[in-house]
Short mmCIF file of N, CA, C and O in Angstrom, two decimals:
data_model
loop_
_atom_site.label_atom_id
_atom_site.label_comp_id
_atom_site.label_asym_id
_atom_site.label_seq_id
_atom_site.Cartn_x
_atom_site.Cartn_y
_atom_site.Cartn_z
N UNK G 1283 131.03 122.55 166.69
CA UNK G 1283 132.15 122.57 165.77
C UNK G 1283 133.47 122.46 166.52
O UNK G 1283 134.38 121.80 166.06
N UNK G 1284 133.54 123.08 167.68
CA UNK G 1284 134.76 123.05 168.48
C UNK G 1284 135.02 121.63 168.99
O UNK G 1284 136.16 121.18 169.03
N UNK G 1285 133.92 120.90 169.36
CA UNK G 1285 134.06 119.53 169.84
C UNK G 1285 134.63 118.62 168.77
O UNK G 1285 135.46 117.75 169.05
N UNK G 1286 134.18 118.83 167.53
CA UNK G 1286 134.68 118.02 166.42
C UNK G 1286 136.17 118.26 166.21
O UNK G 1286 136.94 117.33 166.00
N UNK G 1287 136.55 119.52 166.29
CA UNK G 1287 137.96 119.88 166.10
C UNK G 1287 138.83 119.25 167.18
O UNK G 1287 139.89 118.69 166.91
N UNK G 1288 138.36 119.33 168.44
CA UNK G 1288 139.12 118.74 169.54
C UNK G 1288 139.23 117.23 169.36
O UNK G 1288 140.27 116.64 169.64
N UNK G 1289 138.14 116.61 168.91
CA UNK G 1289 138.16 115.16 168.69
C UNK G 1289 139.19 114.78 167.64
O UNK G 1289 139.99 113.87 167.83
N UNK G 1290 139.18 115.48 166.52
CA UNK G 1290 140.12 115.18 165.43
C UNK G 1290 141.56 115.38 165.89
O UNK G 1290 142.43 114.55 165.62
N UNK G 1291 141.81 116.46 166.60
CA UNK G 1291 143.15 116.72 167.13
C UNK G 1291 143.55 115.61 168.11
O UNK G 1291 144.68 115.11 168.07
N UNK G 1292 142.62 115.20 168.97
CA UNK G 1292 142.90 114.14 169.93
C UNK G 1292 143.23 112.82 169.25
O UNK G 1292 144.16 112.12 169.65
N UNK G 1293 142.47 112.48 168.22
CA UNK G 1293 142.73 111.24 167.49
C UNK G 1293 144.09 111.32 166.81
O UNK G 1293 144.89 110.37 166.84
N UNK G 1294 144.38 112.45 166.19
CA UNK G 1294 145.67 112.62 165.50
C UNK G 1294 146.83 112.51 166.49
O UNK G 1294 147.81 111.80 166.24
N UNK G 1295 146.72 113.20 167.63
CA UNK G 1295 147.78 113.15 168.62
C UNK G 1295 147.92 111.74 169.20
O UNK G 1295 149.05 111.25 169.41
N UNK G 1296 146.81 111.06 169.44
CA UNK G 1296 146.86 109.70 169.96
C UNK G 1296 147.54 108.76 168.99
O UNK G 1296 148.37 107.92 169.38
N UNK G 1297 147.21 108.89 167.70
CA UNK G 1297 147.84 108.04 166.69
C UNK G 1297 149.33 108.34 166.59
O UNK G 1297 150.16 107.42 166.46
N UNK G 1298 149.68 109.60 166.67
CA UNK G 1298 151.09 109.99 166.58
C UNK G 1298 151.88 109.45 167.76
O UNK G 1298 152.94 108.84 167.59
N UNK G 1299 151.36 109.65 168.96
CA UNK G 1299 152.05 109.16 170.16
C UNK G 1299 152.13 107.64 170.13
O UNK G 1299 153.18 107.06 170.42
N UNK G 1300 151.03 106.97 169.75
CA UNK G 1300 151.04 105.52 169.66
C UNK G 1300 152.05 105.02 168.65
O UNK G 1300 152.78 104.05 168.90
N UNK G 1301 152.12 105.67 167.50
CA UNK G 1301 153.10 105.30 166.48
C UNK G 1301 154.52 105.47 166.96
O UNK G 1301 155.37 104.62 166.73
N UNK G 1302 154.77 106.59 167.62
CA UNK G 1302 156.12 106.83 168.14
C UNK G 1302 156.51 105.84 169.23
O UNK G 1302 157.64 105.34 169.26
N UNK G 1303 155.56 105.50 170.10
CA UNK G 1303 155.84 104.53 171.16
C UNK G 1303 156.12 103.15 170.57
O UNK G 1303 156.95 102.40 171.08
N UNK G 1304 155.43 102.81 169.49
CA UNK G 1304 155.65 101.50 168.88
C UNK G 1304 157.06 101.39 168.31
O UNK G 1304 157.60 100.30 168.18
N UNK G 1305 157.67 102.54 167.99
CA UNK G 1305 159.02 102.52 167.43
C UNK G 1305 160.09 102.23 168.48
O UNK G 1305 161.27 102.11 168.15
N UNK G 1306 159.70 102.09 169.73
CA UNK G 1306 160.65 101.69 170.76
C UNK G 1306 161.08 100.24 170.56
O UNK G 1306 162.15 99.84 171.02
N UNK G 1307 160.26 99.46 169.86
CA UNK G 1307 160.57 98.06 169.58
C UNK G 1307 161.46 97.98 168.34
O UNK G 1307 161.16 98.57 167.30
N UNK G 1308 162.57 97.24 168.45
CA UNK G 1308 163.54 97.16 167.35
C UNK G 1308 162.93 96.53 166.09
O UNK G 1308 163.18 97.01 164.98
N UNK G 1309 162.15 95.44 166.24
CA UNK G 1309 161.53 94.81 165.07
C UNK G 1309 160.60 95.78 164.34
O UNK G 1309 160.56 95.82 163.11
N UNK G 1310 159.88 96.59 165.10
CA UNK G 1310 158.97 97.56 164.50
C UNK G 1310 159.75 98.63 163.74
O UNK G 1310 159.37 99.03 162.64
N UNK G 1311 160.86 99.09 164.33
CA UNK G 1311 161.70 100.08 163.64
C UNK G 1311 162.25 99.51 162.34
O UNK G 1311 162.24 100.18 161.31
N UNK G 1312 162.72 98.26 162.38
CA UNK G 1312 163.27 97.62 161.18
C UNK G 1312 162.20 97.50 160.11
O UNK G 1312 162.43 97.81 158.94
N UNK G 1313 161.02 97.02 160.50
CA UNK G 1313 159.90 96.87 159.56
C UNK G 1313 159.52 98.23 158.95
O UNK G 1313 159.35 98.35 157.74
N UNK G 1314 159.41 99.24 159.80
CA UNK G 1314 159.02 100.57 159.33
C UNK G 1314 160.07 101.14 158.38
O UNK G 1314 159.74 101.71 157.33
N UNK G 1315 161.33 100.97 158.72
CA UNK G 1315 162.42 101.47 157.86
C UNK G 1315 162.37 100.78 156.50
O UNK G 1315 162.50 101.44 155.46
N UNK G 1316 162.15 99.47 156.49
CA UNK G 1316 162.06 98.71 155.24
C UNK G 1316 160.90 99.22 154.38
O UNK G 1316 161.05 99.45 153.18
N UNK G 1317 159.74 99.39 154.99
CA UNK G 1317 158.56 99.85 154.25
C UNK G 1317 158.77 101.27 153.70
O UNK G 1317 158.41 101.57 152.56
N UNK G 1318 159.35 102.15 154.50
CA UNK G 1318 159.59 103.52 154.05
C UNK G 1318 160.61 103.54 152.91
O UNK G 1318 160.48 104.34 151.96
N UNK G 1319 161.62 102.67 152.97
CA UNK G 1319 162.61 102.57 151.89
C UNK G 1319 161.93 102.13 150.60
O UNK G 1319 162.20 102.67 149.52
N UNK G 1320 161.02 101.15 150.70
CA UNK G 1320 160.30 100.67 149.52
C UNK G 1320 159.39 101.76 148.94
O UNK G 1320 159.31 101.93 147.72
N UNK G 1321 158.73 102.49 149.81
CA UNK G 1321 157.86 103.59 149.34
C UNK G 1321 158.69 104.65 148.65
O UNK G 1321 158.31 105.16 147.58
N UNK G 1322 159.82 104.98 149.23
CA UNK G 1322 160.71 105.98 148.63
C UNK G 1322 161.17 105.53 147.24
O UNK G 1322 161.16 106.31 146.29
N UNK G 1323 161.58 104.26 147.12
CA UNK G 1323 162.04 103.74 145.83
C UNK G 1323 160.91 103.76 144.81
O UNK G 1323 161.10 104.15 143.65
N UNK G 1324 159.72 103.34 145.24
CA UNK G 1324 158.57 103.35 144.34
C UNK G 1324 158.19 104.74 143.89
O UNK G 1324 157.87 104.98 142.72
N UNK G 1325 158.23 105.69 144.82
CA UNK G 1325 157.91 107.07 144.49
C UNK G 1325 158.94 107.66 143.54
O UNK G 1325 158.58 108.33 142.56
N UNK G 1326 160.21 107.40 143.80
CA UNK G 1326 161.27 107.89 142.91
C UNK G 1326 161.10 107.32 141.51
O UNK G 1326 161.23 108.05 140.52
N UNK G 1327 160.79 106.04 141.41
CA UNK G 1327 160.59 105.41 140.11
C UNK G 1327 159.40 106.04 139.39
O UNK G 1327 159.47 106.33 138.20
N UNK G 1328 158.31 106.27 140.14
CA UNK G 1328 157.11 106.85 139.53
C UNK G 1328 157.38 108.27 139.02
O UNK G 1328 156.88 108.66 137.96
N UNK G 1329 158.17 109.02 139.75
CA UNK G 1329 158.49 110.39 139.33
C UNK G 1329 159.37 110.37 138.08
O UNK G 1329 159.17 111.16 137.16
N UNK G 1330 160.32 109.43 138.03
CA UNK G 1330 161.21 109.34 136.88
C UNK G 1330 160.54 108.70 135.67
O UNK G 1330 160.94 108.94 134.53
N UNK G 1331 159.53 107.87 135.90
CA UNK G 1331 158.85 107.13 134.82
C UNK G 1331 157.33 107.28 134.97
O UNK G 1331 156.63 106.30 135.27
N UNK G 1332 156.82 108.47 134.74
CA UNK G 1332 155.38 108.70 134.98
C UNK G 1332 154.48 107.84 134.08
O UNK G 1332 153.41 107.42 134.51
N UNK G 1333 154.90 107.57 132.85
CA UNK G 1333 154.03 106.77 131.98
C UNK G 1333 153.90 105.34 132.51
O UNK G 1333 152.82 104.74 132.44
N UNK G 1334 154.98 104.79 133.07
CA UNK G 1334 154.90 103.46 133.67
C UNK G 1334 153.97 103.47 134.88
O UNK G 1334 153.20 102.53 135.09
N UNK G 1335 154.06 104.53 135.67
CA UNK G 1335 153.21 104.63 136.85
C UNK G 1335 151.74 104.70 136.46
O UNK G 1335 150.89 104.02 137.05
N UNK G 1336 151.43 105.51 135.45
CA UNK G 1336 150.05 105.62 134.98
C UNK G 1336 149.57 104.28 134.43
O UNK G 1336 148.45 103.85 134.71
N UNK G 1337 150.43 103.61 133.68
CA UNK G 1337 150.07 102.30 133.13
C UNK G 1337 149.80 101.30 134.25
O UNK G 1337 148.83 100.53 134.19
N UNK G 1338 150.63 101.31 135.28
CA UNK G 1338 150.43 100.39 136.42
C UNK G 1338 149.11 100.67 137.13
O UNK G 1338 148.39 99.74 137.49
N UNK G 1339 148.81 101.94 137.34
CA UNK G 1339 147.55 102.31 137.99
C UNK G 1339 146.38 101.88 137.12
O UNK G 1339 145.39 101.32 137.61
N UNK G 1340 146.47 102.13 135.83
CA UNK G 1340 145.39 101.75 134.91
C UNK G 1340 145.19 100.23 134.91
O UNK G 1340 144.06 99.74 134.94
N UNK G 1341 146.29 99.48 134.88
CA UNK G 1341 146.20 98.02 134.89
C UNK G 1341 145.56 97.52 136.19
O UNK G 1341 144.70 96.65 136.17
N UNK G 1342 145.99 98.09 137.31
CA UNK G 1342 145.42 97.69 138.60
C UNK G 1342 143.94 98.03 138.66
O UNK G 1342 143.12 97.23 139.15
N UNK G 1343 143.55 99.19 138.15
CA UNK G 1343 142.16 99.60 138.16
C UNK G 1343 141.32 98.67 137.28
O UNK G 1343 140.22 98.27 137.65
N UNK G 1344 141.86 98.31 136.11
CA UNK G 1344 141.14 97.40 135.21
C UNK G 1344 140.94 96.05 135.87
O UNK G 1344 139.85 95.47 135.81
N UNK G 1345 141.97 95.54 136.53
CA UNK G 1345 141.86 94.25 137.22
C UNK G 1345 140.82 94.31 138.32
O UNK G 1345 139.99 93.41 138.47
N UNK G 1346 140.85 95.38 139.11
CA UNK G 1346 139.87 95.56 140.17
C UNK G 1346 138.47 95.63 139.60
O UNK G 1346 137.53 95.01 140.11
N UNK G 1347 138.31 96.40 138.53
CA UNK G 1347 137.00 96.59 137.91
C UNK G 1347 136.45 95.26 137.40
O UNK G 1347 135.27 94.95 137.57
N UNK G 1348 137.31 94.45 136.77
CA UNK G 1348 136.87 93.14 136.27
C UNK G 1348 136.47 92.22 137.41
O UNK G 1348 135.45 91.53 137.33
N UNK G 1349 137.26 92.20 138.47
CA UNK G 1349 136.94 91.36 139.62
C UNK G 1349 135.63 91.80 140.27
O UNK G 1349 134.79 90.97 140.65
N UNK G 1350 135.43 93.10 140.37
CA UNK G 1350 134.20 93.64 140.96
C UNK G 1350 133.00 93.27 140.10
O UNK G 1350 131.96 92.85 140.62
N UNK G 1351 133.14 93.42 138.80
CA UNK G 1351 132.04 93.08 137.88
C UNK G 1351 131.68 91.60 137.98
O UNK G 1351 130.51 91.24 138.01
N UNK G 1352 132.70 90.75 138.03
CA UNK G 1352 132.45 89.31 138.14
C UNK G 1352 131.74 89.00 139.45
O UNK G 1352 130.80 88.20 139.49
N UNK G 1353 132.18 89.62 140.53
CA UNK G 1353 131.54 89.42 141.83
C UNK G 1353 130.09 89.88 141.80
O UNK G 1353 129.20 89.20 142.35
N UNK G 1354 129.83 91.02 141.16
CA UNK G 1354 128.46 91.52 141.06
C UNK G 1354 127.60 90.57 140.23
O UNK G 1354 126.45 90.29 140.59
N UNK G 1355 128.15 90.06 139.14
CA UNK G 1355 127.40 89.10 138.30
C UNK G 1355 127.08 87.84 139.09
O UNK G 1355 125.97 87.31 139.00
N UNK G 1356 128.04 87.35 139.86
CA UNK G 1356 127.81 86.16 140.68
C UNK G 1356 126.72 86.42 141.73
O UNK G 1356 125.88 85.56 141.97
N UNK G 1357 126.76 87.59 142.34
CA UNK G 1357 125.75 87.93 143.35
C UNK G 1357 124.36 88.01 142.71
O UNK G 1357 123.38 87.51 143.28
N UNK G 1358 124.27 88.61 141.54
CA UNK G 1358 122.98 88.71 140.85
C UNK G 1358 122.47 87.31 140.48
O UNK G 1358 121.29 87.00 140.67
N UNK G 1359 123.35 86.47 139.99
CA UNK G 1359 122.97 85.10 139.64
C UNK G 1359 122.46 84.35 140.86
O UNK G 1359 121.43 83.65 140.79
N UNK G 1360 123.14 84.49 141.96
CA UNK G 1360 122.72 83.83 143.20
C UNK G 1360 121.36 84.34 143.64
O UNK G 1360 120.49 83.55 144.03
N UNK G 1361 121.14 85.64 143.57
CA UNK G 1361 119.85 86.21 143.96
C UNK G 1361 118.73 85.71 143.04
O UNK G 1361 117.62 85.43 143.51
N UNK G 1362 119.02 85.59 141.76
CA UNK G 1362 118.02 85.06 140.82
C UNK G 1362 117.67 83.62 141.16
O UNK G 1362 116.50 83.22 141.10
N UNK G 1363 118.68 82.81 141.53
CA UNK G 1363 118.42 81.43 141.92
C UNK G 1363 117.58 81.36 143.18
O UNK G 1363 116.66 80.54 143.28
N UNK G 1364 117.87 82.21 144.14
CA UNK G 1364 117.09 82.25 145.38
C UNK G 1364 115.65 82.65 145.07
O UNK G 1364 114.70 82.05 145.58
N UNK G 1365 115.50 83.66 144.22
CA UNK G 1365 114.16 84.12 143.85
C UNK G 1365 113.38 83.01 143.17
O UNK G 1365 112.20 82.78 143.49
N UNK G 1366 114.01 82.28 142.26
CA UNK G 1366 113.34 81.18 141.56
C UNK G 1366 112.92 80.09 142.54
O UNK G 1366 111.80 79.58 142.49
N UNK G 1367 113.81 79.77 143.47
CA UNK G 1367 113.50 78.75 144.48
C UNK G 1367 112.34 79.19 145.35
O UNK G 1367 111.43 78.40 145.63
N UNK G 1368 112.34 80.44 145.77
CA UNK G 1368 111.24 80.95 146.60
C UNK G 1368 109.92 80.94 145.83
O UNK G 1368 108.87 80.61 146.40
N UNK G 1369 109.95 81.29 144.56
CA UNK G 1369 108.72 81.25 143.75
C UNK G 1369 108.19 79.84 143.64
O UNK G 1369 106.98 79.62 143.74
N UNK G 1370 109.07 78.85 143.44
CA UNK G 1370 108.64 77.45 143.35
C UNK G 1370 108.01 77.00 144.66
O UNK G 1370 106.98 76.33 144.67
N UNK G 1371 108.64 77.40 145.78
CA UNK G 1371 108.10 77.01 147.08
C UNK G 1371 106.74 77.66 147.33
O UNK G 1371 105.83 77.03 147.84
N UNK G 1372 106.62 78.92 146.96
CA UNK G 1372 105.36 79.64 147.15
C UNK G 1372 104.27 79.02 146.30
O UNK G 1372 103.15 78.81 146.77
N UNK G 1373 104.58 78.70 145.04
CA UNK G 1373 103.59 78.09 144.16
C UNK G 1373 103.19 76.71 144.67
O UNK G 1373 102.03 76.33 144.60
N UNK G 1374 104.14 75.93 145.20
CA UNK G 1374 103.84 74.61 145.73
C UNK G 1374 102.91 74.74 146.93
O UNK G 1374 101.96 73.97 147.07
N UNK G 1375 103.19 75.71 147.81
CA UNK G 1375 102.33 75.91 148.98
C UNK G 1375 100.93 76.29 148.56
O UNK G 1375 99.95 75.86 149.16
N UNK G 1376 100.78 77.09 147.51
CA UNK G 1376 99.46 77.49 147.03
C UNK G 1376 98.72 76.27 146.49
O UNK G 1376 97.52 76.09 146.73
N UNK G 1377 99.43 75.41 145.75
CA UNK G 1377 98.81 74.20 145.20
C UNK G 1377 98.41 73.25 146.32
O UNK G 1377 97.35 72.61 146.25
N UNK G 1378 99.23 73.13 147.36
CA UNK G 1378 98.90 72.27 148.49
C UNK G 1378 97.65 72.75 149.20
O UNK G 1378 96.84 71.95 149.66
N UNK G 1379 97.47 74.04 149.29
CA UNK G 1379 96.29 74.60 149.96
C UNK G 1379 95.02 74.34 149.15
O UNK G 1379 93.96 74.15 149.69
N UNK G 1380 95.16 74.39 147.81
CA UNK G 1380 94.00 74.19 146.94
C UNK G 1380 93.53 72.74 147.05
O UNK G 1380 92.34 72.46 147.06
N UNK G 1381 94.42 71.81 147.12
CA UNK G 1381 94.07 70.39 147.17
C UNK G 1381 93.52 70.09 148.52
O UNK G 1381 92.75 69.61 149.03
#
């Protein structure tokens, strides 16, 4: 248990030090500042307009769910086609052996 704790602390400290060192670059600082400003604005808007935030999350979830379902349907269809092709090949091989 102690080894796990040391590992997690080491990873956290490494990420922190790496992140801070990356901020020595001006472009990285500018990018980070821009992203943090956007997050702050988005968070402030969500706090002031919680119903809009919930609606946005619900809409995003619905879109993701539909895309996932479509992908799953396509995968199932493809597997069915592969299965049908394999059955045809197997049956043909059996007929070839009989003849």
